[in-house]
PDB file of C-alpha atoms and ligand atoms in Angstrom:
ATOM      1  CA  MET A   1     -12.372 -21.356  -7.687  1.00  0.00           C
ATOM      2  CA  LYS A   2     -11.704 -20.544 -11.309  1.00  0.00           C
ATOM      3  CA  ARG A   3      -8.529 -19.002 -12.623  1.00  0.00           C
ATOM      4  CA  LYS A   4      -8.262 -15.196 -12.576  1.00  0.00           C
ATOM      5  CA  THR A   5      -8.518 -13.379 -15.894  1.00  0.00           C
ATOM      6  CA  ILE A   6      -7.003 -10.152 -17.146  1.00  0.00           C
ATOM      7  CA  ASN A   7     -10.334  -8.462 -16.259  1.00  0.00           C
ATOM      8  CA  ASP A   8      -9.783  -9.324 -12.585  1.00  0.00           C
ATOM      9  CA  ILE A   9      -6.412  -7.556 -12.751  1.00  0.00           C
ATOM     10  CA  ILE A  10      -7.805  -4.553 -14.647  1.00  0.00           C
ATOM     11  CA  SER A  11     -10.667  -4.151 -12.158  1.00  0.00           C
ATOM     12  CA  LEU A  12      -8.228  -3.898  -9.229  1.00  0.00           C
ATOM     13  CA  LYS A  13      -7.248  -0.456 -10.567  1.00  0.00           C
ATOM     14  CA  ASN A  14     -10.410   1.058  -9.177  1.00  0.00           C
ATOM     15  CA  THR A  15     -10.850  -0.994  -6.017  1.00  0.00           C
ATOM     16  CA  GLY A  16      -7.795   0.466  -4.322  1.00  0.00           C
ATOM     17  CA  THR A  17      -6.530  -3.051  -3.475  1.00  0.00           C
ATOM     18  CA  PRO A  18      -3.122  -3.593  -5.100  1.00  0.00           C
ATOM     19  CA  ALA A  19      -2.504  -6.646  -7.294  1.00  0.00           C
ATOM     20  CA  VAL A  20      -0.115  -9.152  -5.708  1.00  0.00           C
ATOM     21  CA  VAL A  21       2.343 -10.548  -8.241  1.00  0.00           C
ATOM     22  CA  LEU A  22       5.390 -12.796  -7.851  1.00  0.00           C
ATOM     23  CA  THR A  23       7.686 -14.437 -10.347  1.00  0.00           C
ATOM     24  CA  CYS A  24       7.410 -18.199 -10.508  1.00  0.00           C
ATOM     25  CA  TYR A  25       9.428 -20.637 -12.579  1.00  0.00           C
ATOM     26  CA  THR A  26       8.616 -24.135 -11.330  1.00  0.00           C
ATOM     27  CA  PHE A  27       5.765 -26.559 -10.539  1.00  0.00           C
ATOM     28  CA  PRO A  28       6.350 -26.797  -6.739  1.00  0.00           C
ATOM     29  CA  HIS A  29       6.628 -23.039  -6.358  1.00  0.00           C
ATOM     30  CA  ALA A  30       3.458 -22.542  -8.402  1.00  0.00           C
ATOM     31  CA  LYS A  31       1.633 -24.901  -6.028  1.00  0.00           C
ATOM     32  CA  MET A  32       2.830 -22.868  -3.036  1.00  0.00           C
ATOM     33  CA  LEU A  33       2.135 -19.414  -4.474  1.00  0.00           C
ATOM     34  CA  ASP A  34      -1.156 -20.003  -6.274  1.00  0.00           C
ATOM     35  CA  ASP A  35      -3.405 -19.383  -3.246  1.00  0.00           C
ATOM     36  CA  HIS A  36      -1.721 -16.120  -2.331  1.00  0.00           C
ATOM     37  CA  VAL A  37      -1.206 -14.081  -5.489  1.00  0.00           C
ATOM     38  CA  ASP A  38      -3.297 -12.578  -8.269  1.00  0.00           C
ATOM     39  CA  MET A  39      -0.720 -13.179 -10.970  1.00  0.00           C
ATOM     40  CA  LEU A  40       2.253 -15.511 -11.461  1.00  0.00           C
ATOM     41  CA  LEU A  41       4.912 -14.108 -13.769  1.00  0.00           C
ATOM     42  CA  VAL A  42       7.178 -16.623 -15.472  1.00  0.00           C
ATOM     43  CA  GLY A  43       9.874 -13.974 -15.842  1.00  0.00           C
ATOM     44  CA  ASP A  44      12.906 -14.270 -18.102  1.00  0.00           C
ATOM     45  CA  SER A  45      14.797 -13.403 -14.898  1.00  0.00           C
ATOM     46  CA  LEU A  46      14.864 -17.209 -14.580  1.00  0.00           C
ATOM     47  CA  GLY A  47      17.950 -17.025 -16.815  1.00  0.00           C
ATOM     48  CA  MET A  48      19.820 -15.272 -14.005  1.00  0.00           C
ATOM     49  CA  VAL A  49      18.081 -16.826 -10.981  1.00  0.00           C
ATOM     50  CA  LEU A  50      17.992 -20.489 -12.074  1.00  0.00           C
ATOM     51  CA  TYR A  51      20.670 -20.752 -14.764  1.00  0.00           C
ATOM     52  CA  GLY A  52      23.299 -18.300 -13.511  1.00  0.00           C
ATOM     53  CA  TYR A  53      23.483 -16.100 -16.632  1.00  0.00           C
ATOM     54  CA  ASP A  54      24.734 -12.528 -16.170  1.00  0.00           C
ATOM     55  CA  SER A  55      21.610 -11.143 -17.828  1.00  0.00           C
ATOM     56  CA  THR A  56      18.279 -12.260 -19.276  1.00  0.00           C
ATOM     57  CA  LEU A  57      19.525 -12.007 -22.871  1.00  0.00           C
ATOM     58  CA  PRO A  58      20.501 -15.690 -23.451  1.00  0.00           C
ATOM     59  CA  VAL A  59      17.031 -17.012 -22.530  1.00  0.00           C
ATOM     60  CA  SER A  60      15.210 -18.837 -25.357  1.00  0.00           C
ATOM     61  CA  VAL A  61      11.543 -19.267 -26.252  1.00  0.00           C
ATOM     62  CA  GLU A  62      11.916 -23.026 -25.611  1.00  0.00           C
ATOM     63  CA  LEU A  63      13.137 -22.392 -22.058  1.00  0.00           C
ATOM     64  CA  MET A  64      10.213 -20.065 -21.349  1.00  0.00           C
ATOM     65  CA  ILE A  65       7.790 -22.665 -22.709  1.00  0.00           C
ATOM     66  CA  GLN A  66       9.278 -25.385 -20.505  1.00  0.00           C
ATOM     67  CA  HIS A  67       8.938 -23.291 -17.344  1.00  0.00           C
ATOM     68  CA  GLY A  68       5.609 -21.728 -18.358  1.00  0.00           C
ATOM     69  CA  ARG A  69       4.091 -25.172 -18.778  1.00  0.00           C
ATOM     70  CA  ALA A  70       5.255 -26.249 -15.306  1.00  0.00           C
ATOM     71  CA  VAL A  71       3.820 -23.109 -13.680  1.00  0.00           C
ATOM     72  CA  VAL A  72       0.444 -23.500 -15.405  1.00  0.00           C
ATOM     73  CA  LYS A  73       0.379 -27.143 -14.309  1.00  0.00           C
ATOM     74  CA  GLY A  74       1.116 -26.216 -10.685  1.00  0.00           C
ATOM     75  CA  SER A  75      -1.500 -23.458 -10.460  1.00  0.00           C
ATOM     76  CA  GLY A  76      -5.257 -23.148 -10.883  1.00  0.00           C
ATOM     77  CA  LYS A  77      -6.237 -19.746  -9.531  1.00  0.00           C
ATOM     78  CA  ALA A  78      -3.634 -17.139 -10.462  1.00  0.00           C
ATOM     79  CA  LEU A  79      -3.363 -15.551 -13.888  1.00  0.00           C
ATOM     80  CA  VAL A  80      -0.171 -16.866 -15.506  1.00  0.00           C
ATOM     81  CA  VAL A  81       1.886 -14.499 -17.661  1.00  0.00           C
ATOM     82  CA  VAL A  82       4.988 -15.652 -19.545  1.00  0.00           C
ATOM     83  CA  ASP A  83       7.821 -13.264 -20.424  1.00  0.00           C
ATOM     84  CA  MET A  84       8.922 -13.179 -24.058  1.00  0.00           C
ATOM     85  CA  PRO A  85      12.705 -13.412 -24.331  1.00  0.00           C
ATOM     86  CA  PHE A  86      15.001 -10.909 -26.038  1.00  0.00           C
ATOM     87  CA  GLY A  87      14.863 -11.203 -29.837  1.00  0.00           C
ATOM     88  CA  SER A  88      11.639 -13.205 -29.939  1.00  0.00           C
ATOM     89  CA  TYR A  89       9.221 -10.341 -30.668  1.00  0.00           C
ATOM     90  CA  GLN A  90      11.098  -7.198 -31.785  1.00  0.00           C
ATOM     91  CA  VAL A  91      11.660  -8.091 -35.466  1.00  0.00           C
ATOM     92  CA  SER A  92       8.079  -7.744 -36.721  1.00  0.00           C
ATOM     93  CA  PRO A  93       4.465  -8.160 -35.598  1.00  0.00           C
ATOM     94  CA  GLU A  94       4.433 -11.451 -37.528  1.00  0.00           C
ATOM     95  CA  GLN A  95       7.511 -12.800 -35.707  1.00  0.00           C
ATOM     96  CA  ALA A  96       5.968 -11.729 -32.393  1.00  0.00           C
ATOM     97  CA  PHE A  97       2.687 -13.468 -33.146  1.00  0.00           C
ATOM     98  CA  GLU A  98       4.452 -16.646 -34.206  1.00  0.00           C
ATOM     99  CA  ASN A  99       6.448 -16.867 -30.953  1.00  0.00           C
ATOM    100  CA  CYS A 100       3.755 -15.558 -28.600  1.00  0.00           C
ATOM    101  CA  SER A 101       1.079 -17.873 -30.011  1.00  0.00           C
ATOM    102  CA  ARG A 102       3.482 -20.802 -29.499  1.00  0.00           C
ATOM    103  CA  VAL A 103       3.981 -19.757 -25.881  1.00  0.00           C
ATOM    104  CA  ILE A 104       0.236 -19.444 -25.258  1.00  0.00           C
ATOM    105  CA  LYS A 105      -0.589 -22.728 -27.022  1.00  0.00           C
ATOM    106  CA  GLU A 106       2.221 -24.809 -25.555  1.00  0.00           C
ATOM    107  CA  THR A 107       2.080 -23.530 -21.956  1.00  0.00           C
ATOM    108  CA  GLY A 108      -1.616 -22.787 -21.397  1.00  0.00           C
ATOM    109  CA  ALA A 109      -0.685 -19.363 -19.961  1.00  0.00           C
ATOM    110  CA  GLN A 110      -3.191 -16.540 -20.319  1.00  0.00           C
ATOM    111  CA  ALA A 111      -0.902 -13.689 -21.391  1.00  0.00           C
ATOM    112  CA  VAL A 112       2.613 -12.683 -22.381  1.00  0.00           C
ATOM    113  CA  LYS A 113       4.865  -9.842 -21.206  1.00  0.00           C
ATOM    114  CA  LEU A 114       6.922  -7.721 -23.597  1.00  0.00           C
ATOM    115  CA  GLU A 115       9.566  -5.152 -22.634  1.00  0.00           C
ATOM    116  CA  GLY A 116       9.276  -1.828 -24.431  1.00  0.00           C
ATOM    117  CA  GLY A 117       7.070   1.189 -25.063  1.00  0.00           C
ATOM    118  CA  VAL A 118       6.668   3.420 -28.120  1.00  0.00           C
ATOM    119  CA  GLU A 119       9.047   1.288 -30.203  1.00  0.00           C
ATOM    120  CA  ILE A 120       6.964  -1.897 -29.830  1.00  0.00           C
ATOM    121  CA  ALA A 121       3.466  -0.393 -29.545  1.00  0.00           C
ATOM    122  CA  HIS A 122       2.576  -1.639 -33.067  1.00  0.00           C
ATOM    123  CA  ILE A 123       3.597  -5.156 -31.991  1.00  0.00           C
ATOM    124  CA  ILE A 124       1.483  -5.066 -28.811  1.00  0.00           C
ATOM    125  CA  LYS A 125      -1.500  -3.812 -30.870  1.00  0.00           C
ATOM    126  CA  HIS A 126      -1.089  -6.635 -33.386  1.00  0.00           C
ATOM    127  CA  LEU A 127      -0.936  -9.307 -30.668  1.00  0.00           C
ATOM    128  CA  VAL A 128      -3.957  -7.972 -28.777  1.00  0.00           C
ATOM    129  CA  GLU A 129      -5.987  -7.697 -31.988  1.00  0.00           C
ATOM    130  CA  LEU A 130      -5.170 -11.331 -32.757  1.00  0.00           C
ATOM    131  CA  GLY A 131      -6.221 -12.535 -29.291  1.00  0.00           C
ATOM    132  CA  ILE A 132      -3.081 -12.486 -27.145  1.00  0.00           C
ATOM    133  CA  PRO A 133      -3.297 -10.383 -23.960  1.00  0.00           C
ATOM    134  CA  VAL A 134      -0.127  -8.375 -23.294  1.00  0.00           C
ATOM    135  CA  LEU A 135       1.400  -7.127 -20.049  1.00  0.00           C
ATOM    136  CA  GLY A 136       3.725  -4.217 -20.869  1.00  0.00           C
ATOM    137  CA  HIS A 137       7.067  -3.552 -19.158  1.00  0.00           C
ATOM    138  CA  ILE A 138       8.490  -0.024 -19.115  1.00  0.00           C
ATOM    139  CA  GLY A 139      10.885   2.076 -17.024  1.00  0.00           C
ATOM    140  CA  MET A 140      14.078   0.081 -16.545  1.00  0.00           C
ATOM    141  CA  LYS A 141      13.925  -2.703 -19.128  1.00  0.00           C
ATOM    142  CA  PRO A 142      16.489  -5.401 -18.215  1.00  0.00           C
ATOM    143  CA  GLN A 143      16.696  -6.584 -21.852  1.00  0.00           C
ATOM    144  CA  HIS A 144      18.073  -3.083 -22.682  1.00  0.00           C
ATOM    145  CA  HIS A 145      20.835  -3.109 -20.039  1.00  0.00           C
ATOM    146  CA  ASN A 146      23.593  -2.987 -22.677  1.00  0.00           C
ATOM    147  CA  VAL A 147      22.112   0.254 -24.001  1.00  0.00           C
ATOM    148  CA  TYR A 148      21.886   1.814 -20.522  1.00  0.00           C
ATOM    149  CA  GLY A 149      25.365   0.524 -19.614  1.00  0.00           C
ATOM    150  CA  GLY A 150      23.928  -1.255 -16.554  1.00  0.00           C
ATOM    151  CA  PHE A 151      20.656  -1.727 -14.682  1.00  0.00           C
ATOM    152  CA  ALA A 152      20.151   1.995 -14.005  1.00  0.00           C
ATOM    153  CA  ILE A 153      17.192   3.733 -12.305  1.00  0.00           C
ATOM    154  CA  GLN A 154      15.077   5.532 -14.915  1.00  0.00           C
ATOM    155  CA  GLY A 155      13.114   8.775 -14.694  1.00  0.00           C
ATOM    156  CA  ARG A 156      15.735  10.916 -12.969  1.00  0.00           C
ATOM    157  CA  SER A 157      16.081  13.439 -15.812  1.00  0.00           C
ATOM    158  CA  GLU A 158      13.274  15.303 -17.582  1.00  0.00           C
ATOM    159  CA  THR A 159      14.141  13.460 -20.834  1.00  0.00           C
ATOM    160  CA  SER A 160      13.930  10.088 -19.124  1.00  0.00           C
ATOM    161  CA  LYS A 161      10.667  11.016 -17.373  1.00  0.00           C
ATOM    162  CA  THR A 162       9.118  12.119 -20.678  1.00  0.00           C
ATOM    163  CA  LYS A 163      10.259   8.894 -22.379  1.00  0.00           C
ATOM    164  CA  ILE A 164       8.618   6.739 -19.674  1.00  0.00           C
ATOM    165  CA  MET A 165       5.429   8.804 -19.908  1.00  0.00           C
ATOM    166  CA  ASP A 166       5.352   8.386 -23.697  1.00  0.00           C
ATOM    167  CA  ASP A 167       5.977   4.646 -23.298  1.00  0.00           C
ATOM    168  CA  ALA A 168       3.121   4.274 -20.802  1.00  0.00           C
ATOM    169  CA  TYR A 169       0.653   6.093 -23.074  1.00  0.00           C
ATOM    170  CA  ALA A 170       1.806   4.014 -26.061  1.00  0.00           C
ATOM    171  CA  VAL A 171       1.427   0.699 -24.205  1.00  0.00           C
ATOM    172  CA  GLU A 172      -2.032   1.679 -22.926  1.00  0.00           C
ATOM    173  CA  LYS A 173      -3.178   2.851 -26.379  1.00  0.00           C
ATOM    174  CA  ALA A 174      -1.855  -0.358 -27.961  1.00  0.00           C
ATOM    175  CA  GLY A 175      -4.180  -2.418 -25.740  1.00  0.00           C
ATOM    176  CA  ALA A 176      -1.948  -3.846 -22.973  1.00  0.00           C
ATOM    177  CA  PHE A 177      -4.056  -4.861 -19.943  1.00  0.00           C
ATOM    178  CA  ALA A 178      -1.462  -3.606 -17.415  1.00  0.00           C
ATOM    179  CA  TYR A 179       2.229  -2.718 -17.313  1.00  0.00           C
ATOM    180  CA  VAL A 180       5.214  -3.502 -15.126  1.00  0.00           C
ATOM    181  CA  LEU A 181       6.972  -0.308 -14.074  1.00  0.00           C
ATOM    182  CA  GLU A 182      10.527  -1.149 -13.048  1.00  0.00           C
ATOM    183  CA  ALA A 183      13.151   0.887 -11.189  1.00  0.00           C
ATOM    184  CA  VAL A 184      11.830   4.402 -11.644  1.00  0.00           C
ATOM    185  CA  THR A 185      11.706   7.383  -9.299  1.00  0.00           C
ATOM    186  CA  GLU A 186       8.682   7.423  -6.996  1.00  0.00           C
ATOM    187  CA  GLU A 187       7.501  10.727  -8.493  1.00  0.00           C
ATOM    188  CA  THR A 188       7.401   9.111 -11.947  1.00  0.00           C
ATOM    189  CA  ALA A 189       5.535   6.055 -10.625  1.00  0.00           C
ATOM    190  CA  ILE A 190       2.889   8.109  -8.833  1.00  0.00           C
ATOM    191  CA  GLY A 191       2.387  10.407 -11.827  1.00  0.00           C
ATOM    192  CA  LEU A 192       1.927   7.485 -14.216  1.00  0.00           C
ATOM    193  CA  THR A 193      -0.366   5.565 -11.886  1.00  0.00           C
ATOM    194  CA  GLN A 194      -2.643   8.618 -11.704  1.00  0.00           C
ATOM    195  CA  LEU A 195      -2.625   9.363 -15.432  1.00  0.00           C
ATOM    196  CA  ILE A 196      -2.711   5.938 -17.101  1.00  0.00           C
ATOM    197  CA  LYS A 197      -5.971   3.997 -16.954  1.00  0.00           C
ATOM    198  CA  ILE A 198      -4.524   0.455 -16.962  1.00  0.00           C
ATOM    199  CA  PRO A 199      -2.902  -0.858 -13.739  1.00  0.00           C
ATOM    200  CA  SER A 200       0.770  -0.188 -12.987  1.00  0.00           C
ATOM    201  CA  ILE A 201       2.587  -3.134 -11.397  1.00  0.00           C
ATOM    202  CA  GLY A 202       5.582  -1.647  -9.605  1.00  0.00           C
ATOM    203  CA  ILE A 203       9.003  -3.122  -8.879  1.00  0.00           C
ATOM    204  CA  GLY A 204      11.328  -0.542  -7.401  1.00  0.00           C
ATOM    205  CA  ALA A 205       8.664   2.089  -8.095  1.00  0.00           C
ATOM    206  CA  SER A 206       6.124   3.127  -5.407  1.00  0.00           C
ATOM    207  CA  ALA A 207       3.686   1.668  -2.874  1.00  0.00           C
ATOM    208  CA  ARG A 208       1.089   3.765  -4.708  1.00  0.00           C
ATOM    209  CA  CYS A 209       1.312   1.630  -7.855  1.00  0.00           C
ATOM    210  CA  ASP A 210      -1.760  -0.503  -8.617  1.00  0.00           C
ATOM    211  CA  GLY A 211       0.182  -3.675  -7.812  1.00  0.00           C
ATOM    212  CA  GLN A 212       3.606  -4.948  -6.769  1.00  0.00           C
ATOM    213  CA  VAL A 213       5.853  -7.638  -8.213  1.00  0.00           C
ATOM    214  CA  LEU A 214       9.088  -9.118  -6.868  1.00  0.00           C
ATOM    215  CA  VAL A 215      11.284 -12.010  -7.887  1.00  0.00           C
ATOM    216  CA  PHE A 216      10.217 -14.814  -5.537  1.00  0.00           C
ATOM    217  CA  GLU A 217      13.777 -15.942  -4.748  1.00  0.00           C
ATOM    218  CA  ASP A 218      14.774 -12.355  -3.848  1.00  0.00           C
ATOM    219  CA  MET A 219      11.705 -11.929  -1.653  1.00  0.00           C
ATOM    220  CA  VAL A 220      12.360 -15.064   0.415  1.00  0.00           C
ATOM    221  CA  GLY A 221      16.043 -14.192   0.910  1.00  0.00           C
ATOM    222  CA  MET A 222      17.703 -16.762  -1.341  1.00  0.00           C
ATOM    223  CA  PHE A 223      20.487 -14.347  -2.300  1.00  0.00           C
ATOM    224  CA  GLU A 224      22.858 -12.308  -0.156  1.00  0.00           C
ATOM    225  CA  LYS A 225      23.022  -9.347  -2.526  1.00  0.00           C
ATOM    226  CA  THR A 226      19.805  -7.840  -3.868  1.00  0.00           C
ATOM    227  CA  PRO A 227      18.817  -4.402  -5.192  1.00  0.00           C
ATOM    228  CA  LYS A 228      17.543  -1.763  -2.740  1.00  0.00           C
ATOM    229  CA  PHE A 229      13.956  -2.269  -3.901  1.00  0.00           C
ATOM    230  CA  VAL A 230      13.889  -5.871  -2.615  1.00  0.00           C
ATOM    231  CA  LYS A 231      12.542  -6.530   0.859  1.00  0.00           C
ATOM    232  CA  LYS A 232      13.510  -9.946   2.224  1.00  0.00           C
ATOM    233  CA  PHE A 233      10.410 -11.399   3.858  1.00  0.00           C
ATOM    234  CA  ALA A 234      12.274 -14.555   4.942  1.00  0.00           C
ATOM    235  CA  ASP A 235      15.829 -15.866   5.300  1.00  0.00           C
ATOM    236  CA  ILE A 236      15.420 -19.015   3.245  1.00  0.00           C
ATOM    237  CA  ARG A 237      19.119 -19.259   2.385  1.00  0.00           C
ATOM    238  CA  GLN A 238      20.042 -19.532   6.087  1.00  0.00           C
ATOM    239  CA  ASN A 239      17.245 -22.062   6.672  1.00  0.00           C
ATOM    240  CA  ILE A 240      18.449 -24.225   3.792  1.00  0.00           C
ATOM    241  CA  GLU A 241      22.073 -24.012   4.931  1.00  0.00           C
ATOM    242  CA  ASN A 242      21.039 -25.035   8.469  1.00  0.00           C
ATOM    243  CA  ALA A 243      19.140 -28.025   7.078  1.00  0.00           C
ATOM    244  CA  ILE A 244      22.090 -29.107   4.923  1.00  0.00           C
ATOM    245  CA  GLU A 245      24.498 -28.842   7.886  1.00  0.00           C
ATOM    246  CA  THR A 246      22.189 -30.956  10.074  1.00  0.00           C
ATOM    247  CA  TYR A 247      21.730 -33.531   7.288  1.00  0.00           C
ATOM    248  CA  SER A 248      25.510 -33.815   6.734  1.00  0.00           C
ATOM    249  CA  ALA A 249      26.151 -34.171  10.479  1.00  0.00           C
ATOM    250  CA  ASP A 250      23.409 -36.824  10.837  1.00  0.00           C
ATOM    251  CA  VAL A 251      24.681 -38.837   7.849  1.00  0.00           C
ATOM    252  CA  ARG A 252      28.276 -38.723   9.130  1.00  0.00           C
ATOM    253  CA  ALA A 253      27.174 -39.748  12.644  1.00  0.00           C
ATOM    254  CA  ARG A 254      24.969 -42.570  11.208  1.00  0.00           C
ATOM    255  CA  LYS A 255      21.953 -40.899  12.841  1.00  0.00           C
ATOM    256  CA  PHE A 256      20.153 -40.787   9.473  1.00  0.00           C
ATOM    257  CA  PRO A 257      18.276 -42.790   8.346  1.00  0.00           C
ATOM    258  CA  GLY A 258      16.666 -43.444  11.734  1.00  0.00           C
ATOM    259  CA  LYS A 259      14.295 -46.258  12.670  1.00  0.00           C
ATOM    260  CA  GLU A 260      11.341 -44.229  11.397  1.00  0.00           C
ATOM    261  CA  ASN A 261      12.920 -43.921   7.938  1.00  0.00           C
ATOM    262  CA  ILE A 262      13.678 -47.562   7.168  1.00  0.00           C
ATOM    263  CA  TYR A 263      11.640 -50.609   6.086  1.00  0.00           C
TER     264      TYR A 263
HETATM  265  O1  KIV B   1      11.814 -11.184 -15.633  1.00  0.00           O
HETATM  266  C1  KIV B   1      11.226 -10.839 -14.596  1.00  0.00           C
HETATM  267  O2  KIV B   1      11.192 -11.558 -13.596  1.00  0.00           O
HETATM  268  C2  KIV B   1      10.561  -9.538 -14.596  1.00  0.00           C
HETATM  269  C3  KIV B   1      10.069  -9.022 -13.283  1.00  0.00           C
HETATM  270  C4  KIV B   1      11.184  -8.706 -12.387  1.00  0.00           C
HETATM  271  C5  KIV B   1       9.139  -7.900 -13.443  1.00  0.00           C
HETATM  272  O3  KIV B   1      10.444  -8.933 -15.601  1.00  0.00           O
END
């Protein structure tokens, strides 16, 4: 089976079947997820999830390239989208093209994701015109958390709702193939999904979005504390802890390695 393209994602808008998207940062995870999702997102959330930063802001283009390459290598069916880190695309369309083209060339990914709406529409347009597909990201934009004063839900006030609406129109008009809609009120998510022609990929938005994305590690229960919008579909942390306890006990009791593990 050949790898999905942005057209496969766009066409889901009218089929009524939501796009399944998960973040993915590594080769082994890509191998596991590839059969089950439409899109793998190499999110800059890897800065927090894998490297323990307090936010996504310290992530570099080099780091995204390293992880993007591993995810492309481990997958063959899902569309791979790489997040562009803070500061790597906002300066000018030229700066954005320089960094995004590096990401596409050096990872083999099919598209990039940029956070922002009206203020970066000219950048999205430039990239798309020059051959780089863009996934937008509006609503709560984690790279803007210092401006919000936290990771706050967006769309509660009329001003905020209007801003998100303007951002969605701007991203669509600029040529993005879809957009992530993060941490907004359900009313906002439903309204946008009905009005905007490109697919909405919700996270903390609504089941009526055209697709859903979650951070893989959140979804499998790696962390104790997660936002309300995360559903834990497994308790992987407990499973790993159980395995480590059994391993330690077996090593200390000289039960491991057993006969079947030695030459
Ligand atoms: O960085 C990321 O993982 C993301 C998703 C949570 C949408 O932007």
